Short mmCIF file of C-alpha atoms and ligand atoms in Angstrom, two decimals:
data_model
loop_
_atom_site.label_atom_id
_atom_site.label_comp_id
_atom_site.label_asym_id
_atom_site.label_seq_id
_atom_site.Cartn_x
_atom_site.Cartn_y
_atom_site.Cartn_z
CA UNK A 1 -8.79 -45.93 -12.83
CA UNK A 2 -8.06 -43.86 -15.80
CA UNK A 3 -8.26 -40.24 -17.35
CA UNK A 4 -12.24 -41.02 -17.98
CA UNK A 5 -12.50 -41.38 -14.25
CA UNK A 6 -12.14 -37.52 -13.30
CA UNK A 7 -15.06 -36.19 -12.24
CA UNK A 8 -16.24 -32.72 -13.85
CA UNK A 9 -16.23 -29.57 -12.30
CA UNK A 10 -20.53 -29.34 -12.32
CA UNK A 11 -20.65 -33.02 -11.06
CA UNK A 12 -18.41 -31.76 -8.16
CA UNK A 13 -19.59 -28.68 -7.32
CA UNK A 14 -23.32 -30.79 -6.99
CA UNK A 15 -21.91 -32.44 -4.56
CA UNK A 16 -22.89 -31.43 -0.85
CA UNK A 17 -19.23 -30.71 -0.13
CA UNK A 18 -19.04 -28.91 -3.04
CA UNK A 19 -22.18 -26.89 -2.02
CA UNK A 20 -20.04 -26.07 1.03
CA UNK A 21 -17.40 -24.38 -0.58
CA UNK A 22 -19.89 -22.01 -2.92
CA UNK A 23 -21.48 -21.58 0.56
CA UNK A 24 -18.58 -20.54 2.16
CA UNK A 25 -16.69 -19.02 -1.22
CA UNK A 26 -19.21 -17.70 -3.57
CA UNK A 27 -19.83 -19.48 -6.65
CA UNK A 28 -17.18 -17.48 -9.07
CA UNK A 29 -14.39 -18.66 -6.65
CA UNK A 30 -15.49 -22.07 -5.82
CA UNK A 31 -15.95 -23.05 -9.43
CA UNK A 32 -12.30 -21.11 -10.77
CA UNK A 33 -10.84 -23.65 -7.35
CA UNK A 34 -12.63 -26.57 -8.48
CA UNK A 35 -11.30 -26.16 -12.15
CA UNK A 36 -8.05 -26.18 -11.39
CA UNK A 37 -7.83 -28.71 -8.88
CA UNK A 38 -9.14 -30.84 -12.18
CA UNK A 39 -7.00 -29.58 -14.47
CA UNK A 40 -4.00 -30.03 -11.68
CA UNK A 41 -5.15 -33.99 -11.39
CA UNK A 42 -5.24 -34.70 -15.16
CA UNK A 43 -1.76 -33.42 -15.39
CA UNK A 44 -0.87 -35.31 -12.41
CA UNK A 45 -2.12 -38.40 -13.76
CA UNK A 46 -0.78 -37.43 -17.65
CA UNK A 47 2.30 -37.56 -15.81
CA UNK A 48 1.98 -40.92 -14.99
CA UNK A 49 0.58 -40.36 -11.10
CA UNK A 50 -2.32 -42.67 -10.36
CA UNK A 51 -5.58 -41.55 -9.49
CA UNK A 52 -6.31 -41.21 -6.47
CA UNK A 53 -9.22 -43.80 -5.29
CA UNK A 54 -11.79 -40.55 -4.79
CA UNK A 55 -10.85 -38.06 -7.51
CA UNK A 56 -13.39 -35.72 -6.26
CA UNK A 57 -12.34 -35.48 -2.62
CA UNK A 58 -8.97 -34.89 -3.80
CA UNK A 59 -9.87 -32.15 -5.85
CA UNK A 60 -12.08 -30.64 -3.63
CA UNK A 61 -8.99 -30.72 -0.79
CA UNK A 62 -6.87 -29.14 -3.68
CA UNK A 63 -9.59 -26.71 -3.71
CA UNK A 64 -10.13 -25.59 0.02
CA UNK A 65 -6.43 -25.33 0.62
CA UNK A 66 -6.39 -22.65 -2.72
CA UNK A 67 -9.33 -21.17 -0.87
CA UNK A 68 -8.69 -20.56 2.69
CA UNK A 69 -5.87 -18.64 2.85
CA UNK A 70 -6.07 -16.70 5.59
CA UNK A 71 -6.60 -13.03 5.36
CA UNK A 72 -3.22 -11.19 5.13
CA UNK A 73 -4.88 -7.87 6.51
CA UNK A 74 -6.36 -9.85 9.77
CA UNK A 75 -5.04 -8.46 13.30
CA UNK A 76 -1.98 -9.24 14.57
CA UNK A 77 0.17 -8.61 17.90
CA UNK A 78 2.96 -5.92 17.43
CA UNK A 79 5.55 -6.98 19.79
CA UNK A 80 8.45 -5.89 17.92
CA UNK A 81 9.73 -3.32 20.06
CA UNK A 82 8.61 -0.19 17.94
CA UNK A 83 5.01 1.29 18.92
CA UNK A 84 4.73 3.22 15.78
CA UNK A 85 5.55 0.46 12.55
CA UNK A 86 5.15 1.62 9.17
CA UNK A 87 4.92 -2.32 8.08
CA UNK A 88 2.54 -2.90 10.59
CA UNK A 89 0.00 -0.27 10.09
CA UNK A 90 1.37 2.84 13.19
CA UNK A 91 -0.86 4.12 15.45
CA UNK A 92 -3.62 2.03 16.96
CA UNK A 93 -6.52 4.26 17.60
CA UNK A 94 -8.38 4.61 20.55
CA UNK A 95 -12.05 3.64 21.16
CA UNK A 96 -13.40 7.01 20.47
CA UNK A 97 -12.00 7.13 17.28
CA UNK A 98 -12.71 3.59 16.44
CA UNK A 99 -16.44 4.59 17.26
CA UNK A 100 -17.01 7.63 15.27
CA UNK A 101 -15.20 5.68 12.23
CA UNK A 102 -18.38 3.35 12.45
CA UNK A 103 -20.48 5.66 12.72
CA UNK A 104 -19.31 7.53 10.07
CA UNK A 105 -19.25 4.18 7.79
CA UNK A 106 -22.78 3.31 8.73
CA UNK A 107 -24.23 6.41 8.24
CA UNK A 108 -25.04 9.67 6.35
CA UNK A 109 -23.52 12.81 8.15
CA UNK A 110 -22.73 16.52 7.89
CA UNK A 111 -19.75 16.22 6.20
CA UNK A 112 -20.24 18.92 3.43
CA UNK A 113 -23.29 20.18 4.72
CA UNK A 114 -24.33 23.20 7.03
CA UNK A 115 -27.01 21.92 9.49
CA UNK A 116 -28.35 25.22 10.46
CA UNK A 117 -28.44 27.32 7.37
CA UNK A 118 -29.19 24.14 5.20
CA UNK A 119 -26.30 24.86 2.54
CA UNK A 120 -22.86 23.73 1.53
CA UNK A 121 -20.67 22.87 4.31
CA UNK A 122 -16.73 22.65 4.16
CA UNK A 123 -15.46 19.22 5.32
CA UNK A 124 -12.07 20.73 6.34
CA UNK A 125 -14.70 22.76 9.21
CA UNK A 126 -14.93 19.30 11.12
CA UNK A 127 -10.77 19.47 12.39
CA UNK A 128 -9.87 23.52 11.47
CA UNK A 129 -11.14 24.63 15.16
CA UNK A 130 -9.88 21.66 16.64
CA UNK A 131 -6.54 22.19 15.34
CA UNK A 132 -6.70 25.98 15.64
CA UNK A 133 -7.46 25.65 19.42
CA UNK A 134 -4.59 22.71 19.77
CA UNK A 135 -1.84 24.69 17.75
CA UNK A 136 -2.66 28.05 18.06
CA UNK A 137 -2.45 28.43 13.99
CA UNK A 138 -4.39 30.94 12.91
CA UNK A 139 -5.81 28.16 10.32
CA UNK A 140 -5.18 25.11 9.44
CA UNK A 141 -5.84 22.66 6.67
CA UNK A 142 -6.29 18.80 6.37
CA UNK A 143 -4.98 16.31 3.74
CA UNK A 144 -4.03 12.43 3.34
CA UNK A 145 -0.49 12.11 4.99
CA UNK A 146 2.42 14.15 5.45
CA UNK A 147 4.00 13.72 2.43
CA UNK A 148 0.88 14.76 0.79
CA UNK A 149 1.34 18.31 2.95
CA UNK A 150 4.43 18.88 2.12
CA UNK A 151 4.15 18.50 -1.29
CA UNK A 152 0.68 20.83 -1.47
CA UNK A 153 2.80 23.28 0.51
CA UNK A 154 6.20 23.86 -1.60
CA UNK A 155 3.65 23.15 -4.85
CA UNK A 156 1.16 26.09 -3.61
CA UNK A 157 4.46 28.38 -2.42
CA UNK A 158 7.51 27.64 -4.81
CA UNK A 159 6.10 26.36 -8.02
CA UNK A 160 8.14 27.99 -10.87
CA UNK A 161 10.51 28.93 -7.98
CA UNK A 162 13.33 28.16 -5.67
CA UNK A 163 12.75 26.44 -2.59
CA UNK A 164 16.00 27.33 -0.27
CA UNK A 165 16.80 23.85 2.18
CA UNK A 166 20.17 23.13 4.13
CA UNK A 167 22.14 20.21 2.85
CA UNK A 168 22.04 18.94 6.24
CA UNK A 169 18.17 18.47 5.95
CA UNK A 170 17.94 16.48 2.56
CA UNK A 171 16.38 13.71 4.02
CA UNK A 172 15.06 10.63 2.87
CA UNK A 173 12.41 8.88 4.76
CA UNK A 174 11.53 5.89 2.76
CA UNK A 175 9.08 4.67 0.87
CA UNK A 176 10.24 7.39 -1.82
CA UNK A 177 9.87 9.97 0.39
CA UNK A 178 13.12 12.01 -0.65
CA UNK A 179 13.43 15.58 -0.57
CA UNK A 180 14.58 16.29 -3.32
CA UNK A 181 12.41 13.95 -5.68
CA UNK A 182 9.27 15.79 -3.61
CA UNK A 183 10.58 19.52 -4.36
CA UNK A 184 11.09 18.26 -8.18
CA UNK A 185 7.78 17.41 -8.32
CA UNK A 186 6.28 20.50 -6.40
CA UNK A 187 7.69 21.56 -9.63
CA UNK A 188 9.90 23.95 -7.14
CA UNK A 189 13.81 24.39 -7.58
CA UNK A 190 15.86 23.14 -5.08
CA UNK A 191 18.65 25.03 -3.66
CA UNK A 192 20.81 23.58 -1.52
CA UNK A 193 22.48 26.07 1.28
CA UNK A 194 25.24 24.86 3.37
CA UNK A 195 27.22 21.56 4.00
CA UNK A 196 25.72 18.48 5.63
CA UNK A 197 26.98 19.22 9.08
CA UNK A 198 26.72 23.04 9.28
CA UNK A 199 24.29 25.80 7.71
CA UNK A 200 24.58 29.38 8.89
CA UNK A 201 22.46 31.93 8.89
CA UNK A 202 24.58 33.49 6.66
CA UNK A 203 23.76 30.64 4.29
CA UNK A 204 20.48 31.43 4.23
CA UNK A 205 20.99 35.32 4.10
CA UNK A 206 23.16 34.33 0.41
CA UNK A 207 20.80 32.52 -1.08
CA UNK A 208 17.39 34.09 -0.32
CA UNK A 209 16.64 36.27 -3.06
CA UNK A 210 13.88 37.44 -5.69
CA UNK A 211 13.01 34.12 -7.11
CA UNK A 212 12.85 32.38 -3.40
CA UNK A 213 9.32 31.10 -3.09
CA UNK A 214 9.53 29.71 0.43
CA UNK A 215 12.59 28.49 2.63
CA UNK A 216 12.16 25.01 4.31
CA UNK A 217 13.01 23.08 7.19
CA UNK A 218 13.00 19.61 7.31
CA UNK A 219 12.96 17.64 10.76
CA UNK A 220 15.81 14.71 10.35
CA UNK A 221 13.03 12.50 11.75
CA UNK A 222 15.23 8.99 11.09
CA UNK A 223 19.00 10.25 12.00
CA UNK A 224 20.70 13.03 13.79
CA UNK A 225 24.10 14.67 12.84
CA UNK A 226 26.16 14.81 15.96
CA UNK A 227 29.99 16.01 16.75
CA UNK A 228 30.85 19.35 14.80
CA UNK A 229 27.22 20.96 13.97
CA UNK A 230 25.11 23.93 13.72
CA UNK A 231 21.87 24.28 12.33
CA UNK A 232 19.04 27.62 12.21
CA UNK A 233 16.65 27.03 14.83
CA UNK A 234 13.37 27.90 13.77
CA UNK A 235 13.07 31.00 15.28
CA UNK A 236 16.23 32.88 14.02
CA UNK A 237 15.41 31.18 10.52
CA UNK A 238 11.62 32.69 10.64
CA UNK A 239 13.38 35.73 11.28
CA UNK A 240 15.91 35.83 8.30
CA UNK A 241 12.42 34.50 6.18
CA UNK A 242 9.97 37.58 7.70
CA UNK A 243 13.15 39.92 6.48
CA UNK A 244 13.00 38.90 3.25
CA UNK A 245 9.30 38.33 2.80
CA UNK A 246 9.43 34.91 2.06
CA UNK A 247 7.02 31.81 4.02
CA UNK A 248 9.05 29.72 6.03
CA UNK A 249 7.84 25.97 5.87
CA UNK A 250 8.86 23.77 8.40
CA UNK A 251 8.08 19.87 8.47
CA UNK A 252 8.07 18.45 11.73
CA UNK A 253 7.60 14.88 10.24
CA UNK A 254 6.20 13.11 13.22
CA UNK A 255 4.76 16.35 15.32
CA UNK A 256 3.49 15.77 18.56
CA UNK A 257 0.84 18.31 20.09
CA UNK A 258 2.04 17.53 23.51
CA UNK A 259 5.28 18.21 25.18
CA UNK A 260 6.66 14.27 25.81
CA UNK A 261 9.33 15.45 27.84
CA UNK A 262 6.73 14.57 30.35
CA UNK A 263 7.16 10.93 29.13
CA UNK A 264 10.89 10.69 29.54
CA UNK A 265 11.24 11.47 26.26
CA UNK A 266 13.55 13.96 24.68
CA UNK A 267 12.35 17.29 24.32
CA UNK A 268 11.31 18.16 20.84
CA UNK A 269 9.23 21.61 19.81
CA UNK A 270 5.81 21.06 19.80
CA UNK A 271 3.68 21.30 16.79
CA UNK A 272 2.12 24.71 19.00
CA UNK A 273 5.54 25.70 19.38
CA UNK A 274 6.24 25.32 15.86
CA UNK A 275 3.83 27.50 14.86
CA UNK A 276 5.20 30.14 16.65
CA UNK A 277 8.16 29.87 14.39
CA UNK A 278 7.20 29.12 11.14
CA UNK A 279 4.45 30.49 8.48
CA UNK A 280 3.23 26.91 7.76
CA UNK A 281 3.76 23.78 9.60
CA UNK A 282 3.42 20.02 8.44
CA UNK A 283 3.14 16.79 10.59
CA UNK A 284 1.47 12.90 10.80
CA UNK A 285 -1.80 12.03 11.63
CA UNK A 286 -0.54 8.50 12.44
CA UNK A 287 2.63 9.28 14.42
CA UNK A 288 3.27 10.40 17.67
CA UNK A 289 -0.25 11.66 17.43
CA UNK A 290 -1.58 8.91 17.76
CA UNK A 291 -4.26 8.76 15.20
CA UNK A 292 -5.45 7.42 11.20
CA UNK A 293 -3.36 8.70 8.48
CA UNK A 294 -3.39 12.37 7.74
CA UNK A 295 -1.29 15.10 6.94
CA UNK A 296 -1.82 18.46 8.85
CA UNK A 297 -0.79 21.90 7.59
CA UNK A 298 -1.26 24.41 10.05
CA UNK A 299 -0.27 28.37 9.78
CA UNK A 300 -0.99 31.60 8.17
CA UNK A 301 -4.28 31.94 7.53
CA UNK A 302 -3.88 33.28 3.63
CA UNK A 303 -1.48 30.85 2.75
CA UNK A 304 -3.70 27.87 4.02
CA UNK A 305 -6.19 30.24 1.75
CA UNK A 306 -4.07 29.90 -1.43
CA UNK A 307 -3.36 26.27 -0.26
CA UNK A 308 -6.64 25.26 -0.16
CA UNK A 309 -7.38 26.84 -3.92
CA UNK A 310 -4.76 24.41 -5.13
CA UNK A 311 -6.37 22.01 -7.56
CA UNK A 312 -3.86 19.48 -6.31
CA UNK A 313 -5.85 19.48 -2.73
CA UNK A 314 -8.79 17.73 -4.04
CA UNK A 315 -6.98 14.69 -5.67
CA UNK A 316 -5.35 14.60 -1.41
CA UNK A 317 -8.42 14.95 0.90
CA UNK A 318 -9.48 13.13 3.40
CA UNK A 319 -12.71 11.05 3.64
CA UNK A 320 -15.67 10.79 6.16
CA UNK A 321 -14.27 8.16 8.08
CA UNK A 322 -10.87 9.19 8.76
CA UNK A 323 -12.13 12.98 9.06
CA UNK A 324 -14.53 11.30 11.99
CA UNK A 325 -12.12 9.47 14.05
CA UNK A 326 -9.44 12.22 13.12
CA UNK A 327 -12.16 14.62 15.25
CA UNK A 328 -12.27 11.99 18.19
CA UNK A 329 -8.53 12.20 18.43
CA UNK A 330 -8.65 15.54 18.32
CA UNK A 331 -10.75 15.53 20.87
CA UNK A 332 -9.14 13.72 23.36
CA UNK A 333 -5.96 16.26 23.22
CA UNK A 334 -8.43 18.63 24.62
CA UNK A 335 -7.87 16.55 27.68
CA UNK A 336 -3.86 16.16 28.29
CA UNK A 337 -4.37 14.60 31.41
CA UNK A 338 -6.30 11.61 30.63
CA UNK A 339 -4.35 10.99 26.96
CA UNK A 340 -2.36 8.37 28.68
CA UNK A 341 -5.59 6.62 29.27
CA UNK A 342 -7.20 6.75 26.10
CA UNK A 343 -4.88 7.11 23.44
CA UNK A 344 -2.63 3.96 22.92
CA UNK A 345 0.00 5.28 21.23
CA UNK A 346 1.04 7.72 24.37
CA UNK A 347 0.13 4.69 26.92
CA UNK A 348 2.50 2.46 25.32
CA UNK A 349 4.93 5.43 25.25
CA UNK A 350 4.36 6.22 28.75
CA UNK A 351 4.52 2.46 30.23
CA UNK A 352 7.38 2.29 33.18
CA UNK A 353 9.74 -0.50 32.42
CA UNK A 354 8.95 -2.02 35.74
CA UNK A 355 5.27 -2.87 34.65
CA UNK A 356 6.34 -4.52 31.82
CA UNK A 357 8.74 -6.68 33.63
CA UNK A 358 5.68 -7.79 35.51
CA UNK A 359 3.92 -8.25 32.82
CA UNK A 360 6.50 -10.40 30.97
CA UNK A 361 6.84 -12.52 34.69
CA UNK A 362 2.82 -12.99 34.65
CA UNK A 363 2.82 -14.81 31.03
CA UNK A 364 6.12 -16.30 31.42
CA UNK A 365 4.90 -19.77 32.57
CA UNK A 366 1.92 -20.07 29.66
CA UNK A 367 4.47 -18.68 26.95
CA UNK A 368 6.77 -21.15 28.02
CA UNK A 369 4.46 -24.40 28.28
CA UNK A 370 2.85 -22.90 24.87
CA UNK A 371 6.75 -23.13 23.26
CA UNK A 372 8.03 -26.33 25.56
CA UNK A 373 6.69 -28.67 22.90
CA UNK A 374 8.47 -27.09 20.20
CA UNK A 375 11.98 -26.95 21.46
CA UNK A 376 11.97 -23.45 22.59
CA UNK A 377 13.05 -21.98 26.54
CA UNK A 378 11.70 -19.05 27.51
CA UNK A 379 12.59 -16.32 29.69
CA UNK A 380 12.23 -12.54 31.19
CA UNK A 381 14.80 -10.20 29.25
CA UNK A 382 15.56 -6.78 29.41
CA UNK A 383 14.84 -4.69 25.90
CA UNK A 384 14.84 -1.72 24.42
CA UNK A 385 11.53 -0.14 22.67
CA UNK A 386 11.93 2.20 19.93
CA UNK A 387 9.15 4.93 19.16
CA UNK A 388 9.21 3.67 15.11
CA UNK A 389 8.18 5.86 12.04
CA UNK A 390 11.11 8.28 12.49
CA UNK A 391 9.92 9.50 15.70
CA UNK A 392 12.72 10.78 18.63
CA UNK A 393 15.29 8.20 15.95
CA UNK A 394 18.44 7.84 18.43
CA UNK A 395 16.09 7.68 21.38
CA UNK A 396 15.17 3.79 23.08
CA UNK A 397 12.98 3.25 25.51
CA UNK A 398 13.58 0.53 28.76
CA UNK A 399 11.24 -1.97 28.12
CA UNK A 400 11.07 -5.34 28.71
CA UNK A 401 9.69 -8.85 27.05
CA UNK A 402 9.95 -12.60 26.75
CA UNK A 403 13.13 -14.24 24.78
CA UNK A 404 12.51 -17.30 23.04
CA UNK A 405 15.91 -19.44 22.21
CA UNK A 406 15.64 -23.16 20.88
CA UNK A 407 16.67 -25.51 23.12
CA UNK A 408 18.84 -27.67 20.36
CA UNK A 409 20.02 -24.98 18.81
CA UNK A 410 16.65 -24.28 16.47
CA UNK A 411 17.28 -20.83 15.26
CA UNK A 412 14.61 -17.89 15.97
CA UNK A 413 13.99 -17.87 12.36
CA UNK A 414 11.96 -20.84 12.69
CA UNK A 415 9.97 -20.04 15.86
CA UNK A 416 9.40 -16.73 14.27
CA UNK A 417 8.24 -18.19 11.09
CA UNK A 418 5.51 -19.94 13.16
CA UNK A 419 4.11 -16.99 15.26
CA UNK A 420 3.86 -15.41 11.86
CA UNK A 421 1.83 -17.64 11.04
CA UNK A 422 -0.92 -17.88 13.62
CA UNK A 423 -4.48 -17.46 13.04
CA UNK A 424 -3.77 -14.17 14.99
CA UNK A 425 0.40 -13.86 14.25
CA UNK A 426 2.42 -12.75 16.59
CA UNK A 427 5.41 -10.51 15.58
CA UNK A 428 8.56 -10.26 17.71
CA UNK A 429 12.15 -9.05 16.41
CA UNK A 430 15.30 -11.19 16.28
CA UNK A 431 18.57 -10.02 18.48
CA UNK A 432 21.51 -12.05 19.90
CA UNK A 433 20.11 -15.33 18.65
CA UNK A 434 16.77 -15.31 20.42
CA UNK A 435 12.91 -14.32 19.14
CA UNK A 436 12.29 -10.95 21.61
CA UNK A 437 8.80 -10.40 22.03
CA UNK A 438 8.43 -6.91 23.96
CA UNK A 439 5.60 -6.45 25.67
CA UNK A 440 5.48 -2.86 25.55
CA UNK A 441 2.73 -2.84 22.81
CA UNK A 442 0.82 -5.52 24.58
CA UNK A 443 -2.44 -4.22 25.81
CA UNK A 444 -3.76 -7.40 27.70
CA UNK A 445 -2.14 -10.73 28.35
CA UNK A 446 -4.64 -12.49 26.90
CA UNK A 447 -4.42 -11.44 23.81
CA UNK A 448 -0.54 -13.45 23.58
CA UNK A 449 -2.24 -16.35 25.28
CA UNK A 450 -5.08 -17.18 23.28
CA UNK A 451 -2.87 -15.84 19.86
CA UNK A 452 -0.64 -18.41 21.35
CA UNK A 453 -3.63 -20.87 21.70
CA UNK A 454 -3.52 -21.21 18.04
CA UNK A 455 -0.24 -23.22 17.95
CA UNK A 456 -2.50 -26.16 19.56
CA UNK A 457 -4.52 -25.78 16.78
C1 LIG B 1 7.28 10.72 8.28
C2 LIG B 1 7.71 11.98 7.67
C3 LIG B 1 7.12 12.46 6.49
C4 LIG B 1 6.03 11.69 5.80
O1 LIG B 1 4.90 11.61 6.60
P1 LIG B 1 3.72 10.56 6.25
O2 LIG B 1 2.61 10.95 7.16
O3 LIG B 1 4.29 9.21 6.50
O4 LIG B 1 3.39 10.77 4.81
C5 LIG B 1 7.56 13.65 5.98
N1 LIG B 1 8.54 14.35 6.57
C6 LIG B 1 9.15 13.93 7.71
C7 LIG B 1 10.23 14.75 8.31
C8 LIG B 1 8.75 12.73 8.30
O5 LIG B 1 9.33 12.29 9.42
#
């Protein structure tokens, strides 16, 4: 066979097979495959390869296996150990929320529109009097994430200005998210008060003056300072601010609306509690609050006034369906008894070592026939969760999961690698040599056995 044997690219995409992968691909992408798996043979065979006995099979194969990669974005298990993860998307939402997100996506609703007079509506309307009533903020405002707040904030209050911050709060939370770079931008002018262990009042009292447009604080969401410290607390700081007439803006990063004490968790000010202490307050939508992205600013009501007159807060707001399941989130806060029940992020948070334990005993036996073919043992270990995302940082929780170790001394890389790659992957963390998959995030067995399932496959 020679060069004049390749089939073309119409003569295979006539065939049935190649009717099969428009059908499944779409024309456009079946016919850009198809070329190249052509072009890819003549160079092959150029090269001195032979050609293969059924050219068009071959390219066709060449073809499918460009085509089917499988959809990065698909679900996957989180079982690294951290209930919030950045990488892996934070909070998983609760039914309610995943409802009204449909519903919002499927249909035409009141989002800017005032059902009983017939006029314009605001969409911020839909979450102000639900965060009003949760906070106790005389208003409150809504935009895409917390970084997005922040920056509105100091842009609205210290533009042309000087934004007063300790040195002991210059954080960085990755991703770009650097003090500093944000205030720059605000187009505010940083002054830093204090050293990175210790900021007095006194500090603040120095360096507040005429040109101060706000003073911030700045939760160290992803470390803590410990040994020879002193910081403000909010309420002597909102103190020193209200005598010099200047906002006080305080960023509780992660923000929870609930006490989580409750939880076993250290005790942090609530974003209510916050309020009480600062002229503006900034947290997550998709952190400890369990909910889509967002950023919330809630406070005074004439600086959420000026904030919302910002031309900068159209390019950040929020759209239908995240202001929808935002609303059933919300929602369920109304009902701090039965969060653990309905909002994942808390029932993860809440889950008693002890029931994961049992959990990791029930699926021990189909884990460990699911990895006994591939060289790996599996057993019951001990772990620690973390809450991820830079909430409660130096804070683990007792949790418990499954370690996988290879048997001839196959490192976790590999077994890893694998779960990764499942039809539904399945992603643990590596520690002391072994894959740990912590079951803390795990929802239903099932899910790990049938993701598991997929190795068969
Ligand atoms: C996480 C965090 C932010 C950024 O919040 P996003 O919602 O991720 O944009 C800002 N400030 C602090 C203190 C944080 O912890």
């Amino acid at each position: 066979m020679s060069l004049r044997d390749l089939p073309s690219v119409d003569r295979i995409l006539g065939s049935s097979a190649g009717a099969t992968l428009v059908e499944s691909y779409g024309k456009a992408r079946a016919t850009d495959a198809i070329r190249k798996g052509v072009d890819a043979l003549r160079s092959d065979v150029l090269q001195g390869a032979d050609m293969p006995a059924d050219p068009g099979a071959s390219v066709l194969e060449f073809a499918h296996n460009m085509l089917k990669r499988p959809d990065p974005l698909r679900p996957c298990l989180n079982l690294t150990g951290t209930i919030l993860h950045t990488n892996l998307g934070r909070a998983i939402l609760p039914e309610e929320a995943v409802r009204a997100a449909s519903d919002a996506m499927r249909n035409a609703l009141a989002l800017e529109f005032d059902l009983q007079g017939g006029g314009r509506g605001a969409r911020d309307d839909h979450l102000r009097g639900l965060l009003r009533e949760l906070t106790g903020a005389e208003d409150a405002t809504v935009v895409n994430n917390n970084a997005a707040a922040v920056l509105l904030s100091l842009n609205t209050l210290a533009a042309g200005r000087e934004a007063v911050v300790s040195r002991g709060e210059l954080i960085e939370i990755g991703g770009a998210f650097r003090i500093p770079d944000i205030m720059a931008r605000a187009g505010a002018r940083l002054v830093e008060i204090g050293t990175t262990n210790r900021t007095h009042a006194k500090d603040y009292r120095a360096s507040i003056g005429d040109a101060t447009g706000a003073v911030l604080k700045v939760h160290t969401s992803n470390y803590r300072i410990e040994g020879f410290t002193h910081e403000v607390a909010a309420p002597e700081l909102h103190q020193i601010a209200k005598a010099a007439g200047v906002p006080l803006l305080n960023d509780l990063g992660s923000g929870s609306l609930i006490d989580l004490s409750r939880y076993g968790m250290r005790r942090e000010p609530t974003a209510a509690e916050a309020v009480t202490n600062a002229d503006l307050v900034t947290f997550s939508g998709d952190k400890l609050l369990g909910g889509p992205q967002a950023g919330f600013i809630v406070g005074r009501a004439d600086l959420i006034a000026r904030i919302n007159a910002n031309p900068m807060k159209r390019a950040m707001r929020l759209d239908k369906i995240r202001i929808a399941a935002l609303s059933a989130v919300l929602k369920l806060y109304l009902d701090p008894d039965r969060l653990t029940q309905r909002l994942p992020t808390l029932r993860m948070l809440a889950r008693q070592q002890s029931e994961i334990v049992a959990q990791a005993q029930r699926l021990l036996p189909e884990v460990a026939g699911a990895m006994r073919g591939l060289g790996y043992d599996v057993r019951v270990t001990e772990c620690e969760s973390q809450v991820g995302s830079g909430a409660l940082p130096t804070d683990t929780l007792p949790s418990a999961g499954l370690a996988l170790t290879g048997v001839s001394g196959s490192a976790p890389d590999d077994i890893a690698t694998l779960l990764r790659g499942l039809p539904v992957p399945v992603i643990g963390h590596i520690s002391g040599g072994a894959l740990i998959l912590d079951l803390r995030a795990l929802d239903e067995d099932d899910a790990l056995v049938s993701a598991l399932a997929g190795i068969a496959r």
